[in-house]
mmCIF file of C-alpha atoms in Angstrom:
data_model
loop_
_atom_site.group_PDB
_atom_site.id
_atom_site.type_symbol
_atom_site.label_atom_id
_atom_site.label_comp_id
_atom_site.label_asym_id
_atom_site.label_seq_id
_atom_site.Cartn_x
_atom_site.Cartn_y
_atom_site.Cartn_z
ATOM 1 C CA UNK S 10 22.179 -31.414 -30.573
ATOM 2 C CA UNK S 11 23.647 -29.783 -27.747
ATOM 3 C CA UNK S 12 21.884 -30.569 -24.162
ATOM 4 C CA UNK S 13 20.164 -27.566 -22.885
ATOM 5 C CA UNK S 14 19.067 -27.120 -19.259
ATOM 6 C CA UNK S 15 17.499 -24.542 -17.349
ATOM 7 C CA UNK S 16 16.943 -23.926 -13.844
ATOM 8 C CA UNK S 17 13.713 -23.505 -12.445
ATOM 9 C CA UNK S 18 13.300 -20.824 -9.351
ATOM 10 C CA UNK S 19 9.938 -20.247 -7.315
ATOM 11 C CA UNK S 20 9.276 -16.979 -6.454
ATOM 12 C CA UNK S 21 6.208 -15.897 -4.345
ATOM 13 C CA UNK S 22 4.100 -13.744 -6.393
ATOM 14 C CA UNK S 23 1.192 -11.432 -5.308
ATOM 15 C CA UNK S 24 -1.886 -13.355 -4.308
ATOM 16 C CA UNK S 25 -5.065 -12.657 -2.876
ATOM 17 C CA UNK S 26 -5.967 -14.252 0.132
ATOM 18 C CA UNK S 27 -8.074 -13.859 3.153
ATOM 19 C CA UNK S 28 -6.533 -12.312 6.338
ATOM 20 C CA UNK S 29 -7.421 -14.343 9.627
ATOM 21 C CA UNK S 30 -7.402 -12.426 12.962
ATOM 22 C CA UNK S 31 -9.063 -9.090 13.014
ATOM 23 C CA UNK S 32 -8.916 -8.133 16.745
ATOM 24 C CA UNK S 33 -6.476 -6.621 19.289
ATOM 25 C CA UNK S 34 -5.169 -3.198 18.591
ATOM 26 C CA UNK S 35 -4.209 -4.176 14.750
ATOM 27 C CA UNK S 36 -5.269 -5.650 11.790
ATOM 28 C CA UNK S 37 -3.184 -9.121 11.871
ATOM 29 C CA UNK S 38 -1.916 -10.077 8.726
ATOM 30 C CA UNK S 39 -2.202 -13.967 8.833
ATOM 31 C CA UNK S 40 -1.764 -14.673 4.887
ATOM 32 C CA UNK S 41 -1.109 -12.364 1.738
ATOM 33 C CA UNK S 42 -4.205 -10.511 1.243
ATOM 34 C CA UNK S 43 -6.323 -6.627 0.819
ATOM 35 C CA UNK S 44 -7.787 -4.328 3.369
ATOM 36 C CA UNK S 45 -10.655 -2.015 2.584
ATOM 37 C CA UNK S 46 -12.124 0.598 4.132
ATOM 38 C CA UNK S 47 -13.978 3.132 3.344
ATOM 39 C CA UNK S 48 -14.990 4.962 6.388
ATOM 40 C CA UNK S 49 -19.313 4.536 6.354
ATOM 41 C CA UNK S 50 -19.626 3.435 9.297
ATOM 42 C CA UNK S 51 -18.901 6.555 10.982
ATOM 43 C CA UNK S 52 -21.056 7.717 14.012
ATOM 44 C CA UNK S 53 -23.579 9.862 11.931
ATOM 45 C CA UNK S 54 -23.985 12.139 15.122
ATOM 46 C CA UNK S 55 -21.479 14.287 16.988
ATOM 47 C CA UNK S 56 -19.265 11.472 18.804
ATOM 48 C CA UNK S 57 -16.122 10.619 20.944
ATOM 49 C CA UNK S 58 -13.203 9.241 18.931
ATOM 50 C CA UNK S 59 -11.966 6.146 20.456
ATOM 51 C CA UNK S 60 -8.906 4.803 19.377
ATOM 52 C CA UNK S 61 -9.180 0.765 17.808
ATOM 53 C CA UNK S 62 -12.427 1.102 18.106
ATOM 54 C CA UNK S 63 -14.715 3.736 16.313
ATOM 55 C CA UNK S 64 -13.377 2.279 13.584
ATOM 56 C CA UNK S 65 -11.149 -1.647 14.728
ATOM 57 C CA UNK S 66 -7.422 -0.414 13.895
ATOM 58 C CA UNK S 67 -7.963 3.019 12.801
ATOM 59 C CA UNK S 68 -6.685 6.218 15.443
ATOM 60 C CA UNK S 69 -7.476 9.810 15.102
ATOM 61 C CA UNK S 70 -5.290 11.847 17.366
ATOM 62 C CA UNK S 71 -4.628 16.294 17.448
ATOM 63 C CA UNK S 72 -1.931 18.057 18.910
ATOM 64 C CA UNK S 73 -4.799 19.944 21.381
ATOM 65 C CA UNK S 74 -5.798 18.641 24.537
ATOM 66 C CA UNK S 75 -9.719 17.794 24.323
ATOM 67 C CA UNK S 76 -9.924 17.591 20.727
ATOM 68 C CA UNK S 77 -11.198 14.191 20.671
ATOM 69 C CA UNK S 78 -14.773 14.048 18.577
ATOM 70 C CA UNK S 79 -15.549 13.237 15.397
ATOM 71 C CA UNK S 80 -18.705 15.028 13.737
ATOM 72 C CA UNK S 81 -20.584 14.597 10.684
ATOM 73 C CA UNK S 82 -20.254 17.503 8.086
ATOM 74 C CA UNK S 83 -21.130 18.170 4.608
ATOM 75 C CA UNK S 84 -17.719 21.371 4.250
ATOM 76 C CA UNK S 85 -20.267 23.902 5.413
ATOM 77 C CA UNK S 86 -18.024 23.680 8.902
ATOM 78 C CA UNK S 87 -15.232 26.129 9.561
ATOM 79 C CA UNK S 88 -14.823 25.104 12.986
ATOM 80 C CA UNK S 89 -10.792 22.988 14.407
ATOM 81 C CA UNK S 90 -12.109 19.314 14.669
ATOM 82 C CA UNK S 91 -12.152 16.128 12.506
ATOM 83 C CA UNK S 92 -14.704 15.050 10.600
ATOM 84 C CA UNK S 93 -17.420 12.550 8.698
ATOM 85 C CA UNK S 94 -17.847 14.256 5.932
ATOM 86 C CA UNK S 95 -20.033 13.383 3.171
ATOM 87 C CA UNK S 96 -23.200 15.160 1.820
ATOM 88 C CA UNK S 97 -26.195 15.912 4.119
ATOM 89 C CA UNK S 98 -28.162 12.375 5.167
ATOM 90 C CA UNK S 99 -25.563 9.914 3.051
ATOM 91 C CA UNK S 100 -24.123 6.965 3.983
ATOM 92 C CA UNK S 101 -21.096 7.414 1.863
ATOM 93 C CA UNK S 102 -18.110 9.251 4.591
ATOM 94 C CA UNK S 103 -14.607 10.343 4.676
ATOM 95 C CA UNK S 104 -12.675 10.903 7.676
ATOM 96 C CA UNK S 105 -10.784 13.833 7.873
ATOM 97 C CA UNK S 106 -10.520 17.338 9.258
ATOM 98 C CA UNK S 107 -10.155 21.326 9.197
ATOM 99 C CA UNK S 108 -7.728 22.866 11.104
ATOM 100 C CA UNK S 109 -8.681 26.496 11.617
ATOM 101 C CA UNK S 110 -6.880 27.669 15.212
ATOM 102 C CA UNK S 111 -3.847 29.876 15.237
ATOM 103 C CA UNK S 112 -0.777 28.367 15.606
ATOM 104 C CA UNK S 113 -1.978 24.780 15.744
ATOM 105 C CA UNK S 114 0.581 23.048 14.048
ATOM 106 C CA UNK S 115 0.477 19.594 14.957
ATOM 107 C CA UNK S 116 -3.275 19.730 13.524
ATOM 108 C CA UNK S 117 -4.643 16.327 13.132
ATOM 109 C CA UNK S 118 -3.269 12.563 12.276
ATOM 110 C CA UNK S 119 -5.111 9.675 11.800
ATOM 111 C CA UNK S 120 -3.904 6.501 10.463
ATOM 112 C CA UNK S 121 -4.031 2.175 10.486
ATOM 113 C CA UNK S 122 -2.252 -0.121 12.477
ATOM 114 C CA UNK S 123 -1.644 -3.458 10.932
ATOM 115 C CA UNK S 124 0.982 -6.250 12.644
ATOM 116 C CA UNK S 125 2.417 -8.978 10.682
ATOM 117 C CA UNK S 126 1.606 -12.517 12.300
ATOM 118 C CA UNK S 127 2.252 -14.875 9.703
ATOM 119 C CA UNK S 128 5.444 -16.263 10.373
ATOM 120 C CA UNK S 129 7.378 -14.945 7.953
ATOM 121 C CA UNK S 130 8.242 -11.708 6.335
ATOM 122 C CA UNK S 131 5.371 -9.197 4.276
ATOM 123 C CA UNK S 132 6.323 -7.414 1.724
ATOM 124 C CA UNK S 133 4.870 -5.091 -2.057
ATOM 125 C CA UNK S 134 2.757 -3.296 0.487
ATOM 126 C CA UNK S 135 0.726 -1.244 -1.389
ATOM 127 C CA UNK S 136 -1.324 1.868 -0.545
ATOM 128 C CA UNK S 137 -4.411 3.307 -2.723
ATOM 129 C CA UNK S 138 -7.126 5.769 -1.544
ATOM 130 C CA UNK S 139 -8.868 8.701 -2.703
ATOM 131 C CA UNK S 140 -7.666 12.293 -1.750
ATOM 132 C CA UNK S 141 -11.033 14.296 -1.047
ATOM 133 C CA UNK S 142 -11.535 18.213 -0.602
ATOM 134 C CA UNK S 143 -15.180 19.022 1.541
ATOM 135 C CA UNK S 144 -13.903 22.603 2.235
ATOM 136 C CA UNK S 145 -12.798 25.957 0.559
ATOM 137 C CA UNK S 146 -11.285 28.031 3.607
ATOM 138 C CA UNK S 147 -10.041 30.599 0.760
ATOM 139 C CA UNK S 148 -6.495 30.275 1.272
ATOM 140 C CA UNK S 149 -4.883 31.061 -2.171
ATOM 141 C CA UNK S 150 -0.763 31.959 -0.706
ATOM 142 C CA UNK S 151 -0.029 28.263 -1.044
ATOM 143 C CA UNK S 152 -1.284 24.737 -1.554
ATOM 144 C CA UNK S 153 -2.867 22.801 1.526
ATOM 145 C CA UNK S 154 -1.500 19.221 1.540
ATOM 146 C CA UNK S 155 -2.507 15.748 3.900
ATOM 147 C CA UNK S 156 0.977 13.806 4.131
ATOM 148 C CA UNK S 157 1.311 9.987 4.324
ATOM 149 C CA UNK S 158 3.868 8.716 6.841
ATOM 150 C CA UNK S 159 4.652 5.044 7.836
ATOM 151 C CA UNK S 160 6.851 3.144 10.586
ATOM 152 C CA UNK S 161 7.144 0.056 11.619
ATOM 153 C CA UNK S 162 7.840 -0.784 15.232
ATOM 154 C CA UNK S 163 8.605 -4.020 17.505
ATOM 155 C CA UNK S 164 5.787 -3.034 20.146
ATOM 156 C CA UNK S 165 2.380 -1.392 19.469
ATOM 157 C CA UNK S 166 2.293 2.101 18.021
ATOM 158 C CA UNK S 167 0.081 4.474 20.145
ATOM 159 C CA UNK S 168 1.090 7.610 19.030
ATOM 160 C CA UNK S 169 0.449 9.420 15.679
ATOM 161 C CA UNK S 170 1.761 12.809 16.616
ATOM 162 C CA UNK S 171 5.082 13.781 14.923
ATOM 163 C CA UNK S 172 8.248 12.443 15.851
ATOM 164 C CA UNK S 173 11.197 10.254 14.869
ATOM 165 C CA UNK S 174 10.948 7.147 12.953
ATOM 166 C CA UNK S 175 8.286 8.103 10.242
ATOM 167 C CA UNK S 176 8.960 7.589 6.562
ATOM 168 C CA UNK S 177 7.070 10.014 4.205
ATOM 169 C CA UNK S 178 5.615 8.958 0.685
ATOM 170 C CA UNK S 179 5.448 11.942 -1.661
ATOM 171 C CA UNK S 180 3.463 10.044 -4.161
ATOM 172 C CA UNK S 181 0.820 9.813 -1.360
ATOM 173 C CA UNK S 182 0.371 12.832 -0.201
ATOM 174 C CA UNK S 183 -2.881 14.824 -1.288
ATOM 175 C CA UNK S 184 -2.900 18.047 -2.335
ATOM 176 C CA UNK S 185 -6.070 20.330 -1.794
ATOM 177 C CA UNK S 186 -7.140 20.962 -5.793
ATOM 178 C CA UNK S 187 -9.047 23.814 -4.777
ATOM 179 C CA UNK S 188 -6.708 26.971 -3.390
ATOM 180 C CA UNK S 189 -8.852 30.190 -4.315
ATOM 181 C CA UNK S 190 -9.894 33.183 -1.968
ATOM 182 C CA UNK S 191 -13.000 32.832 -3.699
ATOM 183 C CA UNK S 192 -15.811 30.458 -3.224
ATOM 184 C CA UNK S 193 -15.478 29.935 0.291
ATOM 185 C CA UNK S 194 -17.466 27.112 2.097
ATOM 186 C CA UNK S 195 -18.648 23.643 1.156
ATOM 187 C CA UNK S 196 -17.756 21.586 -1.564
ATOM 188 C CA UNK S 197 -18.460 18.251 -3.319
ATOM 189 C CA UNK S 198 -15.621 16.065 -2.203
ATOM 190 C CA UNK S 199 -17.129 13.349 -4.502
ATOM 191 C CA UNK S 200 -17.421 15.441 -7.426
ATOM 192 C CA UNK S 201 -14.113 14.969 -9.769
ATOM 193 C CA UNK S 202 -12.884 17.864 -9.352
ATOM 194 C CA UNK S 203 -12.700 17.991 -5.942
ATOM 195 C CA UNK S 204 -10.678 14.008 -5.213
ATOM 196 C CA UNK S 205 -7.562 12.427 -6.526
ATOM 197 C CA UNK S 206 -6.875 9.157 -6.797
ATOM 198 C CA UNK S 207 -3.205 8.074 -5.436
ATOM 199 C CA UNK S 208 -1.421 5.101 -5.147
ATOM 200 C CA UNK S 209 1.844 3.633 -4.477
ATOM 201 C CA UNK S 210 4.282 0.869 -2.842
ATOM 202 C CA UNK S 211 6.059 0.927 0.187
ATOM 203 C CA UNK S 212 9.497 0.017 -1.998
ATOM 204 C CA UNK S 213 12.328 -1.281 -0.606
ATOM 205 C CA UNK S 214 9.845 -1.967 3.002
ATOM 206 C CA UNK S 215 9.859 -5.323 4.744
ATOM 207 C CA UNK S 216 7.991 -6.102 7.863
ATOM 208 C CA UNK S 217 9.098 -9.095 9.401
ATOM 209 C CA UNK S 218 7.565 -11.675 11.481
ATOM 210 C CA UNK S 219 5.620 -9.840 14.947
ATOM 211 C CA UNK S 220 6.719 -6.401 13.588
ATOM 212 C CA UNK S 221 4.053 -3.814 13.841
ATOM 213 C CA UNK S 222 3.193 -0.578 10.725
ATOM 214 C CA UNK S 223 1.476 1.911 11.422
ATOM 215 C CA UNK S 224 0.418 4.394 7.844
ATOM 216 C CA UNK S 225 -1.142 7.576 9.023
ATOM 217 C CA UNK S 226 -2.374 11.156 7.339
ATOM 218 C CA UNK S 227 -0.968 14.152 8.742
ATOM 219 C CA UNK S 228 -3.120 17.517 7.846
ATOM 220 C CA UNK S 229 -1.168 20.541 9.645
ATOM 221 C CA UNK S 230 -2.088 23.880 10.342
ATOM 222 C CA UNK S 231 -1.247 26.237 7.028
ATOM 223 C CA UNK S 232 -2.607 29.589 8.035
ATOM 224 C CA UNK S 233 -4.786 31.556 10.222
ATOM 225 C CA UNK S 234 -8.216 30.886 10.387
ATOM 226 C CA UNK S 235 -9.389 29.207 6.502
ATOM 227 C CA UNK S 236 -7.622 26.098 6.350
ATOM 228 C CA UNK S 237 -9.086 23.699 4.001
ATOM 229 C CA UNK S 238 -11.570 20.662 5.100
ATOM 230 C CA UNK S 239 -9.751 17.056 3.708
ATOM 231 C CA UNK S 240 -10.533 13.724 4.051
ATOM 232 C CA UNK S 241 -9.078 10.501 3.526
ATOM 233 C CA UNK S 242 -11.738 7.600 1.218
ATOM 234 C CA UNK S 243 -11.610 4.156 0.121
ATOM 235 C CA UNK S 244 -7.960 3.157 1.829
ATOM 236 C CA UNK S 245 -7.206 0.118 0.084
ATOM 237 C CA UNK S 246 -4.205 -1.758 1.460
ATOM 238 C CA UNK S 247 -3.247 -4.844 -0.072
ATOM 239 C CA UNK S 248 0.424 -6.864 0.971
ATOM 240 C CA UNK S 249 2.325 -10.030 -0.208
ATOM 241 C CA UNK S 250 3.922 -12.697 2.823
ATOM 242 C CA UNK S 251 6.948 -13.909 1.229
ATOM 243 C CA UNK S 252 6.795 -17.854 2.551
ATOM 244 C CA UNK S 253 8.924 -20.255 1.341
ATOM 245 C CA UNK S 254 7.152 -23.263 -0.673
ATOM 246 C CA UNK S 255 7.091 -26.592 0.790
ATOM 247 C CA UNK S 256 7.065 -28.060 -3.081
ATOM 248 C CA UNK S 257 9.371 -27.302 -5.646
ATOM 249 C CA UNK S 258 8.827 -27.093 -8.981
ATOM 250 C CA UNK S 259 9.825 -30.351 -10.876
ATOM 251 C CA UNK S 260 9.567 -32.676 -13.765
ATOM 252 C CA UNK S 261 11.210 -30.273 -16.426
ATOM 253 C CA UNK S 262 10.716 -32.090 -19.757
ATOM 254 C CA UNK S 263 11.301 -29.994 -23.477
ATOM 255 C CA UNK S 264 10.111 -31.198 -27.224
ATOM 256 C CA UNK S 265 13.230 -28.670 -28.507
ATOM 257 C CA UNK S 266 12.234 -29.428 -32.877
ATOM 258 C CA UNK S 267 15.327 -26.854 -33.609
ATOM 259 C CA UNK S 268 18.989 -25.714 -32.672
ATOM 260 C CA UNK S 269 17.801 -22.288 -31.183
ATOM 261 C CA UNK S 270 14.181 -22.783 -29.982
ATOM 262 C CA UNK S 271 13.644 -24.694 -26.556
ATOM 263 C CA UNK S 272 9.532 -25.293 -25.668
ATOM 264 C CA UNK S 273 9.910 -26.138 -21.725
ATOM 265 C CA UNK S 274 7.250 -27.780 -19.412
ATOM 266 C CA UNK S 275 7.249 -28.477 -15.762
ATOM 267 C CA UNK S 276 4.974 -29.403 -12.984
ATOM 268 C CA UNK S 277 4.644 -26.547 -10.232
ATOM 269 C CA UNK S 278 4.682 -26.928 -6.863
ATOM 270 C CA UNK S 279 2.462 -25.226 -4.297
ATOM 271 C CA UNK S 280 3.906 -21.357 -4.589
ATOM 272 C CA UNK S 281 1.821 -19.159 -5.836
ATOM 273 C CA UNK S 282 4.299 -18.307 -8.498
ATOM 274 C CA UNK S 283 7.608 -19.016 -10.063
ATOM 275 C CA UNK S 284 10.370 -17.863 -12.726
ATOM 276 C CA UNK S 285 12.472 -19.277 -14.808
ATOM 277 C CA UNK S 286 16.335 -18.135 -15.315
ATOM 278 C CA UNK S 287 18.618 -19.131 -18.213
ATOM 279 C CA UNK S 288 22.554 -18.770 -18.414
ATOM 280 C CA UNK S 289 25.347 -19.873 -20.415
ATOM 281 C CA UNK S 290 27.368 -20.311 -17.658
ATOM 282 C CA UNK S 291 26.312 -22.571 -14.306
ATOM 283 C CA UNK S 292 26.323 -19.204 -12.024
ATOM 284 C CA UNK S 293 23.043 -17.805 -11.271
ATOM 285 C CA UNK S 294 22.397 -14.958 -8.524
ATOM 286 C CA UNK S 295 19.868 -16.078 -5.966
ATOM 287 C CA UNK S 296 16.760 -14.450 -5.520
ATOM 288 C CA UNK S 297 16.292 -12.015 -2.578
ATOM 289 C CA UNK S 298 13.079 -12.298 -0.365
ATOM 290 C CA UNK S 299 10.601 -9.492 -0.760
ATOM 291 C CA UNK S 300 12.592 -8.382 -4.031
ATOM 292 C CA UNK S 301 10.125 -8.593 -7.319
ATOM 293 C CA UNK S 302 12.012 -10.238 -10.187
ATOM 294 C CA UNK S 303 13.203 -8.461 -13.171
ATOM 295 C CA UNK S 304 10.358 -8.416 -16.062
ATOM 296 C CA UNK S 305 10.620 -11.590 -18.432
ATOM 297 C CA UNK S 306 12.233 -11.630 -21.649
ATOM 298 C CA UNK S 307 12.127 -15.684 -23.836
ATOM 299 C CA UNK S 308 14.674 -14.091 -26.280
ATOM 300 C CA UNK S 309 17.937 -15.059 -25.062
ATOM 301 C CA UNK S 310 20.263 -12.117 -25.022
ATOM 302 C CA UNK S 311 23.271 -14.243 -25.830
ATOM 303 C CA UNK S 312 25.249 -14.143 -22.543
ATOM 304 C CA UNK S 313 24.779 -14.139 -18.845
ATOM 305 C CA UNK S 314 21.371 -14.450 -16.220
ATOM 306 C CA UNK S 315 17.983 -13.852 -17.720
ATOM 307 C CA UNK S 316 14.899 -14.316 -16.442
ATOM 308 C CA UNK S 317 12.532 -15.657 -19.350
ATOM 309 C CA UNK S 318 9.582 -16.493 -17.427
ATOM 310 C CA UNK S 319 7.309 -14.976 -14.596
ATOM 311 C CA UNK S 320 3.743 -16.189 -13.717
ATOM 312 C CA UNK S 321 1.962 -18.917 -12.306
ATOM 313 C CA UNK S 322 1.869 -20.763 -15.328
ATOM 314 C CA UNK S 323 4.144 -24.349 -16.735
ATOM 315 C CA UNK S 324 5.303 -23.879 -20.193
ATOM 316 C CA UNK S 325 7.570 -21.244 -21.989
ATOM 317 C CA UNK S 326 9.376 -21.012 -24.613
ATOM 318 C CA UNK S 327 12.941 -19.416 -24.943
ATOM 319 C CA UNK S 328 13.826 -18.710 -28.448
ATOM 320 C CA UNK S 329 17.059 -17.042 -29.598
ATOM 321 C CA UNK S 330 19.550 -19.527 -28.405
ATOM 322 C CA UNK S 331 23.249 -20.437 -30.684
ATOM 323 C CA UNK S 332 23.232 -23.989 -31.708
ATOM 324 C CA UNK S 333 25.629 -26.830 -30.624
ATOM 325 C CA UNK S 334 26.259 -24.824 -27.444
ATOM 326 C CA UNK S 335 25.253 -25.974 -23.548
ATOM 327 C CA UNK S 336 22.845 -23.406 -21.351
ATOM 328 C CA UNK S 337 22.183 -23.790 -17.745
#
């Protein structure tokens, strides 16, 4: 029987994990791990916004000078100014806004700062909240949106207001579900018809060691004086650090009983996940930090790289393999 060997590559694969440091003017990611928040501990009385600290690493900014409270409000509210809403006397809030003053586009941002401390770089950031309409202003012409933006930054990020440097997500952005002229006033943003749940990565995005991100919400002015009330609920943010294993995986031992079946074992080493790659020829491409792996296939295709195995796991088998031949 022909010898058969294959190489064994870690990769570092999403894992949950505590974050450490929770103080200064971001959330400091320490190790891979999930944020949540979901906004109920918002002042339940007319208050000033402070920045980093109404809520530790979350800024509310407007493009008016003075426009710097938050209030509790259950959509009833058609007045410019951001907002707690949620239904009369609950707990349960959203943070958002109605922007209802002529020509006041910049309207209102507000948005997380998180800085990556862990020594090496973050990466799979992932973003998932709930969209949530409190308000029918009775705007039917077109469709009221709240648009996600993100940038990263070598210094602190202090400013949400539009400028250069921001990415936009499309697959974030929230779109108002109600747009009638009729039915003005409050709504349920908890009922189903009024929230949508969104989610997405931050692909291709790497934030390196020290780097600062800042995600925000943008809700612009879109007509005269019945703009929509939207908020922003349950932000869940969860991230990957991509640090390189001190252990390798090792001992890899097979029981092959055929020509074209190969059962492989090994012990793993101390990443939180690995993959396996088989070749007929000794040339393999090297992995790329930050950069998921293809999905697994254990049939051999016949020729060239393919990844067989991805998990956390120590045994596969790769089937579909010509006899009497060598594989790397």
């Amino acid at each position: 029987m022909s010898s058969r060997q294959l190489i064994i590559v870690l990769f570092i694969l999403f894992a949950f994990a505590p974050f450490s440091k929770i103080f200064g003017q971001a959330l400091h990611l320490v190790t891979s791990g999930t944020y949540y928040q979901n906004f109920d501990t918002l002042p339940g009385t007319s208050a000033t916004w402070v920045d980093n600290s109404t809520i530790p690493f979350w800024y509310l900014q407007s493009g008016i000078a003075g426009m710097n409270t938050i209030a509790p409000d259950n959509g009833s509210n058609n007045a410019t100014n951001a907002y707690s809403y949620g239904t009369t006397g609950a707990t349960d809030r959203a943070l958002g806004s109605l922007v209802g003053v002529y020509n006041f586009s910049p309207g209102f941002a507000w948005g997380v700062q998180l800085q990556n401390l862990s020594g090496s770089p973050i990466s799979d950031i992932q973003v998932a909240y709930r969209g949530e309409q409190w308000r029918n202003g009775g705007n039917s012409a077109s469709p009221q949106k709240i648009y996600f933006y993100y940038k990263k930054s070598a210094t602190v990020i202090t400013l949400l207001q539009p400028g250069t440097a921001w990415t936009t997500l499309g697959a974030l952005n929230f779109q108002a579900p109600i747009n009638s002229a009729s039915g003005i006033g409050a709504l349920n943003g908890n009922d189903p018809t009024n929230f949508r749940s969104l989610s997405s990565t931050l692909s291709g995005f790497t934030l390196n060691n020290n780097e600062y991100l800042m995600m925000k919400w943008d809700h612009p002015h879109f007509s005269y004086t019945n703009d929509h009330g939207i908020a922003t609920d349950n932000v869940v943010i969860s991230w990957t650090v991509c640090a390189t294993p001190s252990i390798p995986a090792t001992n890899i031992i097979s029981t092959a009983t055929n020509l074209t079946d190969i059962p492989l074992q090994w012990t793993n080493g101390n990443g939180s996940g690995r993959y396996v790659i088989i070749s007929n020829t000794n040339v393999f491409t090297d992995p790329v930090d930050g950069v998921a792996p293809p999905a697994a296939n254990p049939v051999y295709s016949g020729s060239g790289q393919q990844v067989v195995y991805v998990g956390n796991g120590n045994t596969v088998t790769v089937t579909g393999l010509d006899a009497c031949r060598e594989y790397f």
